[in-house]
Amino acid sequence: MQSTSLRGNRGPRYKQGARDATPYESIVVRKLTPIIGAEIDGIDLAQPLSNRTQDEIHRALAENLVIFFRDQTLTPDQHVAFGRRFGDLHVHPAAPHEAGRPELMIVAADENSTRANGEGWHTDVSCEAEPPMGSILYIKECPDEGGDTLFASMYAAYEALSDRMKAYLEGLTAVHDGEHVYRGTYANLGVADKPAYPRAEHPVVRTHPVTGRKGLYVNRGFTVRINGIPRDESDGILRYLYEHMENPLFQCRFRWRPNSIAFWDNRCAQHRAMWDYWPHRRYGNRVTVAGNKPY
């Protein structure tokens, strides 16, 4: 069974190591699981942030991979300004955005939708040569039940692999292609297709530029094949990795309420949105922080 597949003769194959126990001074951090996810209290993101608070948000993100903020009321300008505190902003190559605000992606589904954003496990826009560093999703409207988002640690998924599998994956690259993901996807919303969509090659195992930790960097959404090996071998390895990284041991699950924010690190986490609330409405905006070329 998948839920027990990581158990060995000496306990779980993945064991959470010691973490920095230095207390936070300007925010309250409540971990959702030992491996991934934390809710951040004691902060109003509509107010100016001190340098210390911003540094501690950076630290909380690095330690927990995805952080959540409840009961936030932000204007579009404040949402954009918060994102810009962490870097330049990325504009999505295909998705609709608010009028005149290309950096404010629309994330919405209702009774008229034919799909919902992020229904499968993925890392945002990994098809670009320099994929986004992080995504900041602000949900303003959501159903009373359903619509949760799942997040998974790619650090933990990598660290739980056998040494032989780690050695096999070392140095391999994979193709990430946006063509099959984006073409025609937003036609029902009046978004015309572009002549071409991004396509890039990235390491199968990525090193995080801040933490120095290694994590898996392939995903069901965008990765189409591993380079340098036969196609059937690539398909088999990717299938194994996808099933492995989706183990519940590596996950946390966030239940949305109106005016909640999730800020996740695309360099070391994947996510999946549940569309189990039809015909109810879910609406929000995503601001995405630009990133660098994976290595």
XYZ file of N, CA, C and O in Angstrom, residues 80 84 89-92 97-98 100-105 286-288:
68
model
N 0.177 42.946 -5.025
C 1.330 43.080 -5.922
C 2.553 43.573 -5.150
O 3.667 43.057 -5.316
N 6.285 41.822 -4.680
C 7.513 42.488 -5.129
C 8.560 42.589 -4.031
O 9.733 42.807 -4.312
N 8.314 40.308 -10.529
C 7.112 39.501 -10.719
C 7.094 38.852 -12.099
O 7.561 39.412 -13.084
N 6.553 37.675 -12.131
C 6.433 36.858 -13.344
C 5.025 37.028 -13.911
O 4.053 37.107 -13.168
N 4.925 37.069 -15.241
C 3.628 37.130 -15.914
C 3.360 35.782 -16.561
O 4.190 35.270 -17.323
N 2.229 35.202 -16.250
C 1.893 33.874 -16.755
C 1.787 33.884 -18.281
O 1.212 34.812 -18.862
N -5.813 37.368 -16.775
C -5.411 38.251 -15.682
C -6.415 39.379 -15.542
O -7.266 39.595 -16.413
N -6.331 40.079 -14.433
C -7.214 41.216 -14.212
C -6.933 42.303 -15.253
O -5.795 42.463 -15.704
N -5.793 45.187 -17.235
C -4.709 46.140 -17.046
C -3.683 45.732 -16.030
O -2.760 46.496 -15.742
N -3.796 44.508 -15.461
C -2.865 44.052 -14.430
C -2.340 42.659 -14.801
O -2.765 41.648 -14.248
N -1.420 42.563 -15.739
C -0.944 41.257 -16.189
C -0.290 40.425 -15.091
O -0.232 39.194 -15.196
N 0.198 41.074 -14.032
C 0.844 40.334 -12.936
C -0.175 39.720 -11.979
O 0.191 38.918 -11.118
N -1.475 40.069 -12.132
C -2.529 39.547 -11.265
C -3.309 38.468 -12.014
O -4.328 38.737 -12.657
N -2.830 37.250 -11.949
C -3.500 36.123 -12.595
C -4.833 35.839 -11.909
O -4.963 35.948 -10.691
N -3.524 35.361 -8.189
C -2.189 34.866 -7.880
C -1.143 35.834 -8.394
O -1.195 36.252 -9.554
N -0.232 36.193 -7.520
C 0.958 36.951 -7.890
C 2.126 35.970 -7.816
O 2.244 35.212 -6.864
N 2.978 35.996 -8.831
C 4.048 35.013 -8.930
C 5.393 35.718 -8.965
O 5.585 36.665 -9.736
